[in-house]
């Protein structure tokens, strides 16, 4: 909770950028050969290590300066050391790790040194020891979302990409403050995907894709979503909406694809995407229903509204771009309905 919004966004984009790469190399169904990339030893640690390298140094310095004693002689130069490349500068990074380990051995209540030790171990691919260091940091500093994110990643990688009860508890704690945190939702999606619960995986991925993600992370999430949907039993009704815009969309706008009662009312289903992903394809079905008690499949008739919102909210506002379908009747839809939605800027003065 001690990061300004710009730093937080940079860190979270980098942390999540490659996590869903597993979807592209998911275990093949019985009788099918597994993709070669999945069997390559050390693949997941290398991907996670790349993500960590890009993001950890900046966050480590911020948290260290805010909760610790940065003038400790043996910790001088922390920001420089934590920017070292673990492959090209591995010797220097290992030396730094050893200095931090010596520091916590002599000062076991030094929470920020435990934190930095966890960061160093994580960069070096020492996931289980990194998780232990983050646990020690959390015990001394208290619940901190920044520590929890790295602790979660370290435990997740140490356990081979699985969510055991303790790791799941950390993930749930993160979601308490950030209900749509993309990194946590990606982990939940991978867990559901591996368990064969593709419908739940689709739900988590759709929520994650509602965030303003980096291009690499959005691409990975979309690839995972396509795989999960390809293995999921089709639902009825299913409406596929191809959305494009006439001209460039406003940079920070958000696209909402909404299934609602004809003429308006509480939506049955909503999908949210950053406008910079346009053109985009969206599927409306019960996986994106607003509430299990009010699924899209329970509607006798509905219309689809596609709104490009400048405010980032689903409620209509002046300046929004909007497209609306004809009324669709559930009993008359085939296996899947296809809609083409073209968004246009509103007329002047509207």
Coordinates of C-alpha atoms in Angstrom, one line a residue:
X1 CA 0.0 0.0 0.0
X2 CA 3.0 2.3 -0.1
X3 CA 3.4 2.7 -3.8
X4 CA 2.2 5.5 -5.9
X5 CA -0.2 4.5 -8.7
X6 CA 2.4 4.9 -11.5
X7 CA 4.9 2.6 -9.8
X8 CA 2.2 0.1 -8.8
X9 CA 1.0 -0.2 -12.4
X10 CA 4.5 -0.7 -13.7
X11 CA 5.2 -3.4 -11.1
X12 CA 2.0 -5.3 -11.6
X13 CA 2.3 -5.3 -15.4
X14 CA 5.7 -6.8 -15.3
X15 CA 4.8 -9.3 -12.6
X16 CA 1.9 -10.7 -14.6
X17 CA 3.4 -10.4 -18.1
X18 CA 4.4 -14.1 -18.6
X19 CA 2.5 -16.0 -15.9
X20 CA -0.1 -17.3 -18.3
X21 CA 2.4 -18.6 -20.7
X22 CA 1.5 -22.0 -19.3
X23 CA -1.8 -21.9 -21.2
X24 CA 0.1 -22.0 -24.5
X25 CA 1.9 -25.1 -23.3
X26 CA -0.8 -26.7 -21.2
X27 CA -0.8 -30.4 -20.8
X28 CA -2.4 -32.1 -23.7
X29 CA -5.5 -34.2 -23.2
X30 CA -5.1 -38.0 -22.8
X31 CA -3.9 -39.5 -26.1
X32 CA -2.4 -36.3 -27.4
X33 CA 1.3 -35.5 -27.3
X34 CA 2.2 -32.6 -25.0
X35 CA 3.7 -29.5 -26.7
X36 CA 7.5 -29.6 -26.6
X37 CA 7.8 -26.3 -24.7
X38 CA 5.8 -27.7 -21.7
X39 CA 8.4 -30.5 -21.1
X40 CA 11.4 -28.2 -21.3
X41 CA 13.0 -28.3 -17.9
X42 CA 13.0 -25.1 -15.9
X43 CA 10.6 -23.3 -18.3
X44 CA 8.3 -21.8 -15.6
X45 CA 11.1 -20.6 -13.4
X46 CA 12.8 -18.9 -16.3
X47 CA 9.6 -17.1 -17.3
X48 CA 8.9 -16.0 -13.7
X49 CA 12.5 -14.9 -13.3
X50 CA 12.3 -12.7 -16.3
X51 CA 9.2 -11.0 -14.9
X52 CA 10.8 -10.6 -11.5
X53 CA 13.9 -9.1 -13.0
X54 CA 12.0 -6.3 -14.6
X55 CA 9.9 -5.4 -11.6
X56 CA 11.4 -6.3 -8.3
X57 CA 14.3 -3.8 -8.0
X58 CA 12.0 -0.7 -8.1
X59 CA 9.5 -2.1 -5.7
X60 CA 12.2 -3.5 -3.3
X61 CA 13.8 -0.1 -3.0
X62 CA 10.5 1.7 -2.4
X63 CA 9.4 -0.7 0.3
X64 CA 12.8 -0.8 1.9
X65 CA 13.1 3.0 2.2
X66 CA 9.6 3.2 3.6
X67 CA 9.8 0.6 6.4
X68 CA 13.4 0.1 7.1
X69 CA 16.7 1.6 8.1
X70 CA 18.4 2.5 4.8
X71 CA 21.5 3.8 6.4
X72 CA 22.7 0.4 7.7
X73 CA 26.3 0.2 6.4
X74 CA 26.0 -3.4 5.2
X75 CA 22.9 -2.5 3.1
X76 CA 24.3 0.5 1.4
X77 CA 23.8 0.4 -2.4
X78 CA 20.7 -1.8 -2.3
X79 CA 19.1 -0.2 -5.3
X80 CA 22.2 -0.8 -7.5
X81 CA 22.6 -4.4 -6.4
X82 CA 19.0 -5.3 -6.9
X83 CA 19.2 -4.0 -10.5
X84 CA 21.9 -6.6 -11.3
X85 CA 21.1 -9.2 -13.9
X86 CA 21.0 -12.7 -12.3
X87 CA 22.7 -14.2 -15.3
X88 CA 25.3 -11.6 -16.2
X89 CA 26.0 -10.4 -12.6
X90 CA 25.1 -13.5 -10.7
X91 CA 28.3 -13.4 -8.6
X92 CA 27.5 -9.9 -7.4
X93 CA 23.9 -10.8 -6.7
X94 CA 24.9 -13.9 -4.7
X95 CA 27.3 -11.7 -2.7
X96 CA 24.4 -9.3 -1.9
X97 CA 22.2 -12.2 -0.9
X98 CA 24.9 -13.4 1.5
X99 CA 25.3 -10.0 3.0
X100 CA 21.5 -9.8 3.6
X101 CA 21.5 -13.3 5.1
X102 CA 24.3 -12.3 7.5
X103 CA 22.3 -9.1 8.4
X104 CA 19.1 -11.0 9.4
X105 CA 21.2 -13.6 11.3
X106 CA 22.5 -10.8 13.5
X107 CA 19.3 -8.7 13.4
X108 CA 16.4 -11.2 13.1
X109 CA 13.8 -8.5 13.7
X110 CA 15.0 -6.4 10.7
X111 CA 11.9 -6.8 8.5
X112 CA 13.1 -4.9 5.6
X113 CA 16.3 -7.0 5.3
X114 CA 14.2 -10.1 5.3
X115 CA 12.2 -8.5 2.5
X116 CA 15.2 -7.7 0.4
X117 CA 16.7 -11.1 1.1
X118 CA 13.5 -12.6 -0.3
X119 CA 13.8 -10.4 -3.4
X120 CA 17.4 -11.5 -3.9
X121 CA 16.6 -15.2 -3.5
X122 CA 13.6 -14.8 -5.9
X123 CA 15.8 -13.3 -8.6
X124 CA 18.2 -16.2 -8.2
X125 CA 15.5 -18.7 -8.6
X126 CA 15.6 -19.8 -5.0
X127 CA 11.8 -19.9 -4.6
X128 CA 11.3 -21.8 -1.3
X129 CA 14.0 -19.9 0.6
X130 CA 12.5 -16.7 -0.9
X131 CA 9.1 -17.6 0.4
X132 CA 10.6 -18.2 3.9
X133 CA 12.2 -14.7 3.8
X134 CA 8.9 -13.0 2.8
X135 CA 7.1 -14.9 5.6
X136 CA 9.6 -13.5 8.0
X137 CA 9.3 -10.0 6.6
X138 CA 5.5 -10.2 6.8
X139 CA 5.7 -11.3 10.4
X140 CA 7.7 -8.3 11.3
X141 CA 6.3 -5.6 9.0
X142 CA 2.7 -6.7 9.2
X143 CA 0.3 -7.4 6.3
X144 CA 1.5 -5.4 3.3
X145 CA 0.1 -5.9 -0.2
X146 CA 3.6 -5.4 -1.7
X147 CA 5.1 -8.1 0.4
X148 CA 2.1 -10.4 -0.2
X149 CA 2.4 -10.2 -4.0
X150 CA 6.1 -11.4 -3.9
X151 CA 5.4 -13.9 -1.1
X152 CA 2.5 -15.3 -3.2
X153 CA 4.7 -15.6 -6.3
X154 CA 7.5 -17.2 -4.4
X155 CA 5.3 -19.8 -2.8
X156 CA 3.5 -20.5 -6.1
X157 CA 6.7 -21.2 -8.0
X158 CA 8.2 -23.2 -5.1
X159 CA 5.1 -25.4 -5.2
X160 CA 5.4 -26.0 -9.0
X161 CA 2.7 -23.5 -9.9
X162 CA 0.0 -24.7 -7.6
X163 CA -2.2 -23.0 -4.9
X164 CA -2.0 -24.9 -1.6
X165 CA -4.2 -23.7 1.3
X166 CA -1.6 -21.3 2.7
X167 CA -0.7 -19.8 -0.7
X168 CA -4.4 -19.5 -1.5
X169 CA -4.9 -17.6 1.8
X170 CA -2.3 -15.1 0.7
X171 CA -4.0 -14.8 -2.7
X172 CA -7.4 -14.2 -1.0
X173 CA -5.9 -11.5 1.2
X174 CA -4.6 -9.7 -1.9
X175 CA -8.1 -9.9 -3.5
X176 CA -9.6 -8.4 -0.4
X177 CA -8.0 -5.1 -1.3
X178 CA -7.9 -5.6 -5.0
X179 CA -10.9 -7.8 -6.1
X180 CA -9.7 -7.9 -9.7
X181 CA -6.0 -8.1 -9.2
X182 CA -4.7 -9.6 -12.5
X183 CA -1.8 -11.6 -11.1
X184 CA -4.0 -13.4 -8.6
X185 CA -6.8 -14.0 -11.0
X186 CA -4.3 -15.5 -13.5
X187 CA -3.1 -17.9 -10.7
X188 CA -6.7 -18.9 -10.0
X189 CA -7.4 -19.4 -13.7
X190 CA -4.3 -21.6 -14.1
X191 CA -5.4 -23.6 -11.0
X192 CA -8.9 -24.1 -12.5
X193 CA -7.5 -24.9 -15.9
X194 CA -5.3 -27.7 -14.5
X195 CA -8.3 -29.1 -12.6
X196 CA -10.3 -29.2 -15.8
X197 CA -12.8 -26.6 -14.6
X198 CA -12.5 -24.6 -17.8
X199 CA -15.7 -22.7 -17.1
X200 CA -14.3 -21.2 -13.9
X201 CA -11.0 -20.5 -15.7
X202 CA -12.9 -18.5 -18.3
X203 CA -14.6 -16.5 -15.6
X204 CA -11.3 -15.6 -13.9
X205 CA -9.6 -14.7 -17.2
X206 CA -12.5 -12.4 -18.2
X207 CA -12.2 -10.6 -14.9
X208 CA -8.4 -10.3 -15.3
X209 CA -8.8 -8.9 -18.8
X210 CA -10.9 -6.0 -17.5
X211 CA -7.7 -4.5 -16.1
X212 CA -5.5 -2.0 -18.0
X213 CA -2.8 -4.6 -18.9
X214 CA 0.5 -4.4 -20.8
X215 CA 0.2 -5.7 -24.3
X216 CA 2.3 -8.8 -23.4
X217 CA 0.0 -9.7 -20.5
X218 CA -3.2 -9.1 -22.4
X219 CA -1.9 -11.3 -25.2
X220 CA -1.1 -14.1 -22.8
X221 CA -4.5 -13.8 -21.0
X222 CA -6.4 -13.8 -24.3
X223 CA -4.5 -16.9 -25.4
X224 CA -5.4 -18.6 -22.2
X225 CA -9.1 -17.6 -22.6
X226 CA -9.2 -19.0 -26.1
X227 CA -7.8 -22.4 -24.8
X228 CA -10.1 -22.5 -21.9
X229 CA -13.2 -21.8 -24.0
X230 CA -12.1 -24.4 -26.6
X231 CA -12.2 -27.1 -23.9
X232 CA -15.3 -25.9 -22.1
X233 CA -18.7 -27.4 -22.8
X234 CA -20.6 -24.7 -24.9
X235 CA -23.3 -22.9 -23.0
X236 CA -26.7 -21.8 -24.3
X237 CA -27.3 -19.0 -25.1
X238 CA -23.9 -17.9 -26.5
X239 CA -23.5 -14.6 -28.3
X240 CA -20.2 -13.8 -30.0
X241 CA -19.7 -10.1 -30.5
X242 CA -17.0 -8.7 -32.9
X243 CA -16.4 -5.1 -31.9
X244 CA -14.6 -2.6 -34.0
X245 CA -14.4 1.2 -33.9
X246 CA -14.7 3.7 -36.7
X247 CA -11.5 5.7 -36.3
X248 CA -9.1 5.6 -33.3
X249 CA -10.7 5.2 -29.9
X250 CA -9.9 7.6 -27.0
X251 CA -6.6 6.4 -25.4
X252 CA -7.9 5.7 -21.8
X253 CA -11.5 4.6 -22.7
X254 CA -13.1 1.3 -21.7
X255 CA -15.3 -0.9 -23.7
X256 CA -18.3 -2.6 -22.1
X257 CA -20.2 -5.4 -23.8
X258 CA -23.5 -5.8 -22.0
X259 CA -26.5 -8.2 -22.3
X260 CA -29.5 -6.5 -20.7
X261 CA -33.3 -6.5 -20.7
X262 CA -34.7 -4.9 -23.9
X263 CA -34.8 -1.1 -23.4
X264 CA -32.6 -1.2 -20.3
X265 CA -32.4 -2.5 -16.8
X266 CA -30.0 -4.5 -14.6
X267 CA -27.6 -6.4 -17.0
X268 CA -27.6 -10.1 -17.2
X269 CA -23.9 -10.3 -18.3
X270 CA -21.1 -7.8 -18.8
X271 CA -17.6 -8.0 -20.3
X272 CA -15.1 -5.2 -19.8
X273 CA -12.1 -4.5 -21.9
X274 CA -9.6 -1.6 -22.3
X275 CA -10.4 0.2 -25.5
X276 CA -6.8 -0.1 -26.8
X277 CA -7.5 -3.8 -27.4
X278 CA -9.9 -2.9 -30.2
X279 CA -10.8 -4.5 -32.5
X280 CA -11.8 -7.3 -30.1
X281 CA -14.0 -10.4 -29.9
X282 CA -16.2 -11.0 -26.9
X283 CA -18.4 -14.0 -25.9
X284 CA -21.5 -13.5 -23.8
X285 CA -22.8 -16.5 -21.9
X286 CA -23.3 -17.6 -18.3
X287 CA -19.6 -17.5 -17.5
X288 CA -19.8 -13.7 -17.6
X289 CA -23.2 -13.3 -15.9
X290 CA -23.5 -10.6 -13.3
X291 CA -24.9 -13.0 -10.7
X292 CA -25.3 -16.8 -10.5
X293 CA -28.9 -16.0 -9.4
X294 CA -29.6 -14.1 -12.6
X295 CA -27.8 -15.8 -15.4
X296 CA -28.1 -14.9 -19.1
X297 CA -29.6 -18.3 -19.7
X298 CA -32.5 -17.3 -17.5
X299 CA -33.5 -14.4 -19.8
X300 CA -36.4 -14.9 -22.3
X301 CA -35.2 -11.9 -24.3
X302 CA -32.3 -9.5 -24.2
X303 CA -30.4 -6.9 -26.2
X304 CA -26.7 -6.4 -26.5
X305 CA -25.2 -2.9 -25.9
X306 CA -21.6 -2.1 -26.7
X307 CA -20.4 1.1 -25.1
X308 CA -17.1 2.8 -25.3
X309 CA -16.9 4.8 -22.1
X310 CA -14.6 7.7 -21.5
X311 CA -15.3 7.6 -17.8
X312 CA -14.5 3.9 -17.3
X313 CA -17.9 3.1 -15.9
X314 CA -20.7 1.1 -17.5
X315 CA -23.3 3.8 -16.9
X316 CA -24.0 5.9 -20.0
X317 CA -22.5 9.4 -20.1
X318 CA -22.1 12.2 -22.6
X319 CA -19.4 11.5 -25.2
X320 CA -19.7 7.7 -25.0
X321 CA -19.7 5.7 -28.2
X322 CA -22.6 3.2 -28.3
X323 CA -24.0 0.4 -30.5
X324 CA -27.1 -1.6 -29.7
X325 CA -28.5 -4.8 -31.2
X326 CA -32.0 -5.9 -32.0
X327 CA -33.8 -7.8 -29.4
X328 CA -32.6 -11.4 -29.2
X329 CA -34.9 -14.1 -28.0
X330 CA -33.2 -17.0 -26.2
X331 CA -35.5 -19.7 -27.5
X332 CA -34.8 -18.6 -31.1
X333 CA -31.0 -18.5 -30.9
X334 CA -29.0 -21.3 -32.4
X335 CA -25.9 -22.8 -30.9
X336 CA -24.2 -19.4 -31.1
X337 CA -25.3 -16.0 -32.4
X338 CA -22.8 -13.7 -34.1
X339 CA -23.1 -10.0 -33.9
X340 CA -20.9 -7.3 -35.6
X341 CA -20.8 -4.1 -33.6
X342 CA -19.2 -1.0 -35.0
X343 CA -18.7 1.9 -32.6
X344 CA -18.8 5.4 -33.9
X345 CA -18.2 8.8 -32.2
X346 CA -21.4 10.5 -31.1
X347 CA -22.7 13.3 -33.3
X348 CA -21.6 16.8 -32.3
X349 CA -23.5 18.1 -29.3
X350 CA -24.9 14.6 -28.3

